[in-house]
Short mmCIF file of C-alpha atoms in Angstrom, two decimals:
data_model
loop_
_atom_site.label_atom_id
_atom_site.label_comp_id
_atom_site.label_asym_id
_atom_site.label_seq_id
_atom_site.Cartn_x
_atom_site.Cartn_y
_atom_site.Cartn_z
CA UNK A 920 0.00 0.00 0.00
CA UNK A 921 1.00 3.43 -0.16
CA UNK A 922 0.61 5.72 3.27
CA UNK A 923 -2.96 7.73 3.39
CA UNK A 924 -4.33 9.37 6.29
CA UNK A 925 -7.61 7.28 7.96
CA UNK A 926 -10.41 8.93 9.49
CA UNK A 927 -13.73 8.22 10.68
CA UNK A 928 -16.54 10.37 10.40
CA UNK A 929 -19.95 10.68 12.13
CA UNK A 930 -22.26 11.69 9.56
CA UNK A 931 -22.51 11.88 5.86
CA UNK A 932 -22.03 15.70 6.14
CA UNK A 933 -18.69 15.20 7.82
CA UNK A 934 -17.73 13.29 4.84
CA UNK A 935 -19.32 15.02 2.24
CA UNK A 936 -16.69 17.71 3.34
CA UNK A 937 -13.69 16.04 2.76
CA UNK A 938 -14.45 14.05 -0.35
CA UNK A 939 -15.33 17.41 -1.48
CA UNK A 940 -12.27 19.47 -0.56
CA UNK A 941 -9.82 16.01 -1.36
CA UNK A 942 -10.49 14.86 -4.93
CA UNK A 943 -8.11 12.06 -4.17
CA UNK A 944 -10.06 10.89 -0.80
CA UNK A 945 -11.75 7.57 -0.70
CA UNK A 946 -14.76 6.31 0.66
CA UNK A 947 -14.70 3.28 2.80
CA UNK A 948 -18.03 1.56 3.31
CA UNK A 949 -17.22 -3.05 3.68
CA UNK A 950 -13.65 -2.02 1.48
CA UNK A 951 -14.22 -5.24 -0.21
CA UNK A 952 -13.17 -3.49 -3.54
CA UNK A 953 -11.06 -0.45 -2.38
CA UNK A 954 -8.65 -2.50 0.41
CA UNK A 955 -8.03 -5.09 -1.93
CA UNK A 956 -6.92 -2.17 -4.47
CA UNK A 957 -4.96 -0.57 -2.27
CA UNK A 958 -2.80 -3.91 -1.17
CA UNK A 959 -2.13 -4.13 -5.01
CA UNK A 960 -1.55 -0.42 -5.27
CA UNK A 961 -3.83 -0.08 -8.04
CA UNK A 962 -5.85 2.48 -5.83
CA UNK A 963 -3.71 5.61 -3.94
CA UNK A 964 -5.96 7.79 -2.06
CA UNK A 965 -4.86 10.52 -0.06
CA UNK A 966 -7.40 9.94 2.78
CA UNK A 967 -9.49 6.83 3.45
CA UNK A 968 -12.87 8.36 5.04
CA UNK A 969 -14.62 5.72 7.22
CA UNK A 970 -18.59 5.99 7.02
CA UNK A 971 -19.18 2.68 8.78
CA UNK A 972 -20.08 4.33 11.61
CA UNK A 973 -23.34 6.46 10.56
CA UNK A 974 -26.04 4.47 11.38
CA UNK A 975 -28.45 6.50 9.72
CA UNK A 976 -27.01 4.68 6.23
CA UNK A 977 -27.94 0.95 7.24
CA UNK A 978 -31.66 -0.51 7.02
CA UNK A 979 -34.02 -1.75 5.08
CA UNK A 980 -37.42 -0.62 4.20
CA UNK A 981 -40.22 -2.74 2.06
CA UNK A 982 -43.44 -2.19 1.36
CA UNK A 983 -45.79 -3.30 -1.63
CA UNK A 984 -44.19 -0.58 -3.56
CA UNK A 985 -41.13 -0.46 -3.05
CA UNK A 986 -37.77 -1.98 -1.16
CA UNK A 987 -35.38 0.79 0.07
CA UNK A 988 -31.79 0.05 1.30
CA UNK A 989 -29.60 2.41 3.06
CA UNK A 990 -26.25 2.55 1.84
CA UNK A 991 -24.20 0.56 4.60
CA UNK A 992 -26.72 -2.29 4.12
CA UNK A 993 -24.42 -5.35 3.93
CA UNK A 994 -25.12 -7.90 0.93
CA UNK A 995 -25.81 -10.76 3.82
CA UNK A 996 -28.50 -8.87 5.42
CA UNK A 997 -30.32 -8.16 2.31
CA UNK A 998 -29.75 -11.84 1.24
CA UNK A 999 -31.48 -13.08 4.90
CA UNK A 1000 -34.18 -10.19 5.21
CA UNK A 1001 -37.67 -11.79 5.19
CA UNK A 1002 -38.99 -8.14 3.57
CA UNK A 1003 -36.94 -8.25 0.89
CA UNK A 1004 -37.54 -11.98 0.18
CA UNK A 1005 -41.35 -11.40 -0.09
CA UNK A 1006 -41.20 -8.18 -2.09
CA UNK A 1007 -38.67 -8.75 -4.74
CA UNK A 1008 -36.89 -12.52 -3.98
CA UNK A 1009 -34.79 -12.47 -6.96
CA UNK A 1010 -32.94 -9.05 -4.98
CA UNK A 1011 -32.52 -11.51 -2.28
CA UNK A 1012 -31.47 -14.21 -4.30
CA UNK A 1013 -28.62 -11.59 -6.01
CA UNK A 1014 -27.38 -10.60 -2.77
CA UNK A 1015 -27.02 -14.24 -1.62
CA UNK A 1016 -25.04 -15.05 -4.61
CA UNK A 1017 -22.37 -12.03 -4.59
CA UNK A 1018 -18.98 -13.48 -3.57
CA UNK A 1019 -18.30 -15.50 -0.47
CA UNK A 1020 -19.34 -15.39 2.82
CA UNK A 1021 -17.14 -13.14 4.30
CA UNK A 1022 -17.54 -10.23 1.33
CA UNK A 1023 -21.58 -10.75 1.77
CA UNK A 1024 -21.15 -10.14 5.34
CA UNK A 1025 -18.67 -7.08 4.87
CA UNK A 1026 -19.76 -5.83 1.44
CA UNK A 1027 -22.33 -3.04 0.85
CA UNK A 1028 -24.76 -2.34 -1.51
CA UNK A 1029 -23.76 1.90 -1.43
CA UNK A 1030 -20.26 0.55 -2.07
CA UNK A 1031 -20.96 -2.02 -4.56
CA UNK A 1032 -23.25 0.47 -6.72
CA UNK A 1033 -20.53 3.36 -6.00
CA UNK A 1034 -17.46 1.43 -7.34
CA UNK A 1035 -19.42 0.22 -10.29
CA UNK A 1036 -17.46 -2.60 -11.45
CA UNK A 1037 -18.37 -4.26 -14.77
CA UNK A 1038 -19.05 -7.33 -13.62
CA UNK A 1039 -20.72 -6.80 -10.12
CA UNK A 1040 -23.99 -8.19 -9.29
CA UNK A 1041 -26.02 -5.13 -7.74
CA UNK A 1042 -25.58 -2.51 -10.97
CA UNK A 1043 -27.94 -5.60 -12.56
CA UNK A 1044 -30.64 -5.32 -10.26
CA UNK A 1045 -30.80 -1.36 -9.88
CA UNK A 1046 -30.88 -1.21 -13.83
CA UNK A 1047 -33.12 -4.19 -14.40
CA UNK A 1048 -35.54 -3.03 -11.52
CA UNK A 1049 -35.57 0.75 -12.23
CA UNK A 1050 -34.12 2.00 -9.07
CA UNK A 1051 -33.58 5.19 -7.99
CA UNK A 1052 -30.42 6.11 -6.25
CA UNK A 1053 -30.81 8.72 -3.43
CA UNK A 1054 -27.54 10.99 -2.60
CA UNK A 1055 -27.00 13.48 -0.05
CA UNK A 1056 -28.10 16.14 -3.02
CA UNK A 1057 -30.44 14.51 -5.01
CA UNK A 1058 -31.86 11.64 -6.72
CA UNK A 1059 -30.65 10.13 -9.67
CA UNK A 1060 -31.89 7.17 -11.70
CA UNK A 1061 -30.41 3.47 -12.55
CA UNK A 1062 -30.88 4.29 -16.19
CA UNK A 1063 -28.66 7.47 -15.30
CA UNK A 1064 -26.19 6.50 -12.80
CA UNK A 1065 -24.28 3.85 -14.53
CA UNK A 1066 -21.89 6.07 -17.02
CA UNK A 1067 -19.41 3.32 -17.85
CA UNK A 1068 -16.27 1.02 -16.31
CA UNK A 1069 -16.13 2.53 -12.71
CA UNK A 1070 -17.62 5.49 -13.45
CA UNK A 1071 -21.01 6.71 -11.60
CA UNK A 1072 -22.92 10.15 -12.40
CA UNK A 1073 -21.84 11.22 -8.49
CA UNK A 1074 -20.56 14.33 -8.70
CA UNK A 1075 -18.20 16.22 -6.19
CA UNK A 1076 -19.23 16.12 -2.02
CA UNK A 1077 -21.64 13.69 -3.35
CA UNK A 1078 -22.82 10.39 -1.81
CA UNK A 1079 -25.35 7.32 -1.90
CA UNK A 1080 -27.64 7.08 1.14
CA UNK A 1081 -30.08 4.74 0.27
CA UNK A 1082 -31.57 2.98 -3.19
CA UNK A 1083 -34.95 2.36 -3.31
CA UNK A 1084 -36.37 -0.42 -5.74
CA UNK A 1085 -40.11 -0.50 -7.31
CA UNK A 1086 -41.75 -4.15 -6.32
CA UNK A 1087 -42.46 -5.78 -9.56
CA UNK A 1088 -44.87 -8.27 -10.57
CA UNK A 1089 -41.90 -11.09 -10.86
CA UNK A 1090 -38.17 -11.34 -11.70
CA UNK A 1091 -35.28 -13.15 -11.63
CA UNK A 1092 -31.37 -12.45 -12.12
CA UNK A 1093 -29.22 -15.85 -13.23
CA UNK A 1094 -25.38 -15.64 -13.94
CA UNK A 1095 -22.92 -17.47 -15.08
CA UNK A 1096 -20.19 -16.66 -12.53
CA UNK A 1097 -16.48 -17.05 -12.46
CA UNK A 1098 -15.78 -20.47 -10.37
CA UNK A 1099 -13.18 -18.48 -8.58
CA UNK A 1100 -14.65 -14.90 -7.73
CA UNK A 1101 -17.98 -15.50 -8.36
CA UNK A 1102 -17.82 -12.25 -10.45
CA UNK A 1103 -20.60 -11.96 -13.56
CA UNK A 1104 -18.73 -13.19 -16.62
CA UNK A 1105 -22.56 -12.63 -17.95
CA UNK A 1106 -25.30 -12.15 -15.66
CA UNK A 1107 -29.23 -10.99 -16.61
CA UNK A 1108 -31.56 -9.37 -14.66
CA UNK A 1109 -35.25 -9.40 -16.08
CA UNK A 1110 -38.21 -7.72 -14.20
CA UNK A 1111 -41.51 -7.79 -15.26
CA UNK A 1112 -43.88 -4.24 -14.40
CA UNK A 1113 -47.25 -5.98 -16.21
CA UNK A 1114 -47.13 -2.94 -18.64
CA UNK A 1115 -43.83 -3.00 -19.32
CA UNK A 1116 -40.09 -5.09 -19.13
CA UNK A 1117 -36.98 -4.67 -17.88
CA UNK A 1118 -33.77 -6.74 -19.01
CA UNK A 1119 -30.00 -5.44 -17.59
CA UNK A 1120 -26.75 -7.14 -18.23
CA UNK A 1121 -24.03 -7.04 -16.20
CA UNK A 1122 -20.60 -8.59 -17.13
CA UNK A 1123 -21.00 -8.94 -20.80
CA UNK A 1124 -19.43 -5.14 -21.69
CA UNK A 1125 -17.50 -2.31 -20.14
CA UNK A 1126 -20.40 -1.41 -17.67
CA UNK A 1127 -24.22 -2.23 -16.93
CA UNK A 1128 -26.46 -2.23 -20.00
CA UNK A 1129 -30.10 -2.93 -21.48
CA UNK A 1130 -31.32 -5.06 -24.29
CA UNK A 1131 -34.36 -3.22 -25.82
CA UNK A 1132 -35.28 -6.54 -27.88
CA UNK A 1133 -35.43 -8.52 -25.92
CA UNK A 1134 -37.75 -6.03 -23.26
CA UNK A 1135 -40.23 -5.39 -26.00
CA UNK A 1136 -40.29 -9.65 -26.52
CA UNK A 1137 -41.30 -10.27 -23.12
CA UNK A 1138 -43.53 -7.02 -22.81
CA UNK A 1139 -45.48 -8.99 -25.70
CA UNK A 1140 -45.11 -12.27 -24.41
CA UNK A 1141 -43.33 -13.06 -21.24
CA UNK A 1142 -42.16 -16.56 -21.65
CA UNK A 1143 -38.81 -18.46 -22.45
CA UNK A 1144 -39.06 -18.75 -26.17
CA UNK A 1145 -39.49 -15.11 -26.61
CA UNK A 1146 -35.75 -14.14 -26.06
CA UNK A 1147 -34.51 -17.97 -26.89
CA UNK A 1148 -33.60 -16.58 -30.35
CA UNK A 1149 -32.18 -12.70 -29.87
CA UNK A 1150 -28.49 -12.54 -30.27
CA UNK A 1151 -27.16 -9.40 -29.13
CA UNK A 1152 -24.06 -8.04 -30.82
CA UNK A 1153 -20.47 -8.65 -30.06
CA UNK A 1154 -19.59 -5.73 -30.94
CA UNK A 1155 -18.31 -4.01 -28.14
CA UNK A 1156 -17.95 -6.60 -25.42
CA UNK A 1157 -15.47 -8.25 -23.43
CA UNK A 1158 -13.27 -10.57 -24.49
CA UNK A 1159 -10.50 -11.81 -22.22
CA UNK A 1160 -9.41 -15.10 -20.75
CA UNK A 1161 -12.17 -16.02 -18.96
CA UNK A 1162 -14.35 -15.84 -22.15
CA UNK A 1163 -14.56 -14.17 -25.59
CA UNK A 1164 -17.19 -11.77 -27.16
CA UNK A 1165 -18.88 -13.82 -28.95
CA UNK A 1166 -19.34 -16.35 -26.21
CA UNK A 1167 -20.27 -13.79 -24.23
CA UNK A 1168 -23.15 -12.74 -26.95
CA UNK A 1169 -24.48 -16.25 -26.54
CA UNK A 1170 -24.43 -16.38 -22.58
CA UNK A 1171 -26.80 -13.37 -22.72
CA UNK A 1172 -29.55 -15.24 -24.29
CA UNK A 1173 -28.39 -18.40 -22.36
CA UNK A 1174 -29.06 -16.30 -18.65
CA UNK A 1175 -31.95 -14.00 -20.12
CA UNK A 1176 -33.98 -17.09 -21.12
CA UNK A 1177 -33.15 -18.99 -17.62
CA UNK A 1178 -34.02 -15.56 -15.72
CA UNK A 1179 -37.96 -15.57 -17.84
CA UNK A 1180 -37.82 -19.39 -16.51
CA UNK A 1181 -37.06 -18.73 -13.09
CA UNK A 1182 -39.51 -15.56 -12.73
CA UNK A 1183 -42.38 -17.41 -13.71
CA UNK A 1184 -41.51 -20.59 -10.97
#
């Protein structure tokens, strides 16, 4: 690592202040993402501001609208809590499938969406279930927030509190996960609204993205067979050791058509 300077602060205020006046100062919600980058100095912030201490950023909230999780929520709380499981399962079922035990039980859905890595789990759901993520300034939409590989619409001073996520009629989210880090090499979220469909990929390309055929398919007709035949383009997607474009292409209508399946169990 290279030396920072660590504090911890006692409300989102306090660090709105220093992330605002320290464009190299770092966040630290369960660190699951930043520590590691720091061991491998791939990440050098000046000051590491601690926020695990705010209370007022953990919780969860569900109703038969909506499911709203503070910030510090950790993934194994959302994957145990009986709300969540009876509004939306399949946002249980994500957070139960996110890494290992010990980054579920550390890891937080604030940092996870923050850090926005192409391949992580939660970008899925808050895409594929039309979230809205609230900030100490405003509120800013899924479709909006996501702006590419690691990058977020947050501005400066600015920082997730909660995300709140409409209750949908069904949905599902299947991946096909590196055996290792149980990272997305492709993963699909599909929700279905009645009137209309949502379908996010995570894994497949340099950040979070939707697949308009395949929404207006299952808006028509929600059922396997109506996405069992849309390819989506290579163009543009990973390719790297773990698996090439055009496999990747495939695995989205390979996880889109198992995510219809498992929506309508």
């Amino acid at each position: 690592m290279y030396s920072f300077s660590y504090q911890k602060v006692k409300s989102v205020d306090d660090a709105a202040k220093v992330i605002a006046k320290d464009a190299d100062a770092k966040l630290l919600a369960g660190g699951q993402s930043l520590i590691a980058a720091m061991k491998l100095r791939l990440s050098k912030p000046s000051n590491v501001v601690d926020i695990g201490g705010i209370k007022d950023l953990a919780g969860i909230k569900a109703d038969a609208k909506a499911v709203t999780l503070g910030a510090m929520t950790r993934h194994a709380e959302v994957a145990a809590s009986a709300a969540v499981k009876k509004a939306i399962p399949a946002l249980a079922a994500l957070a139960g499938d996110i890494g290992d035990r010990m980054v579920r039980n550390m890891g937080t859905i604030g940092g996870s969406i923050a850090n926005n890595d192409p391949a992580a789990d939660y970008p899925a759901g808050a895409v594929g279930l039309g979230a809205t993520i609230v900030t100490n300034k405003r509120k800013i939409a899924a479709d909006d927030f996501f702006k590419g590989m690691y990058e977020t619409a947050l501005g400066k001073g600015e920082i997730i509190t909660s995300v709140s996520f409409p209750v949908p009629k069904r949905a599902a989210y299947m991946k096909f996960k590196n055996p290792a880090s149980r990272y997305a090499i492709v993963g699909v979220f599909v929700a279905d609204f009645g009137a209309s469909v949502r379908v996010a990929v995570t894994g497949a390309g340099p950040g979070v993205f939707r697949v308009a055929a395949m929404e207006k398919a299952l808006a028509a007709k929600f059922a396997p067979e109506s996405v069992a035949n849309i390819q989506v383009p290579d163009k543009g997607l990973n390719s790297d050791l773990h698996a090439k474009a055009d496999y990747r292409a495939h695995l989205i209508t390979v996880m889109a058509r198992r995510a219809v399946e498992a929506a309508l169990k």
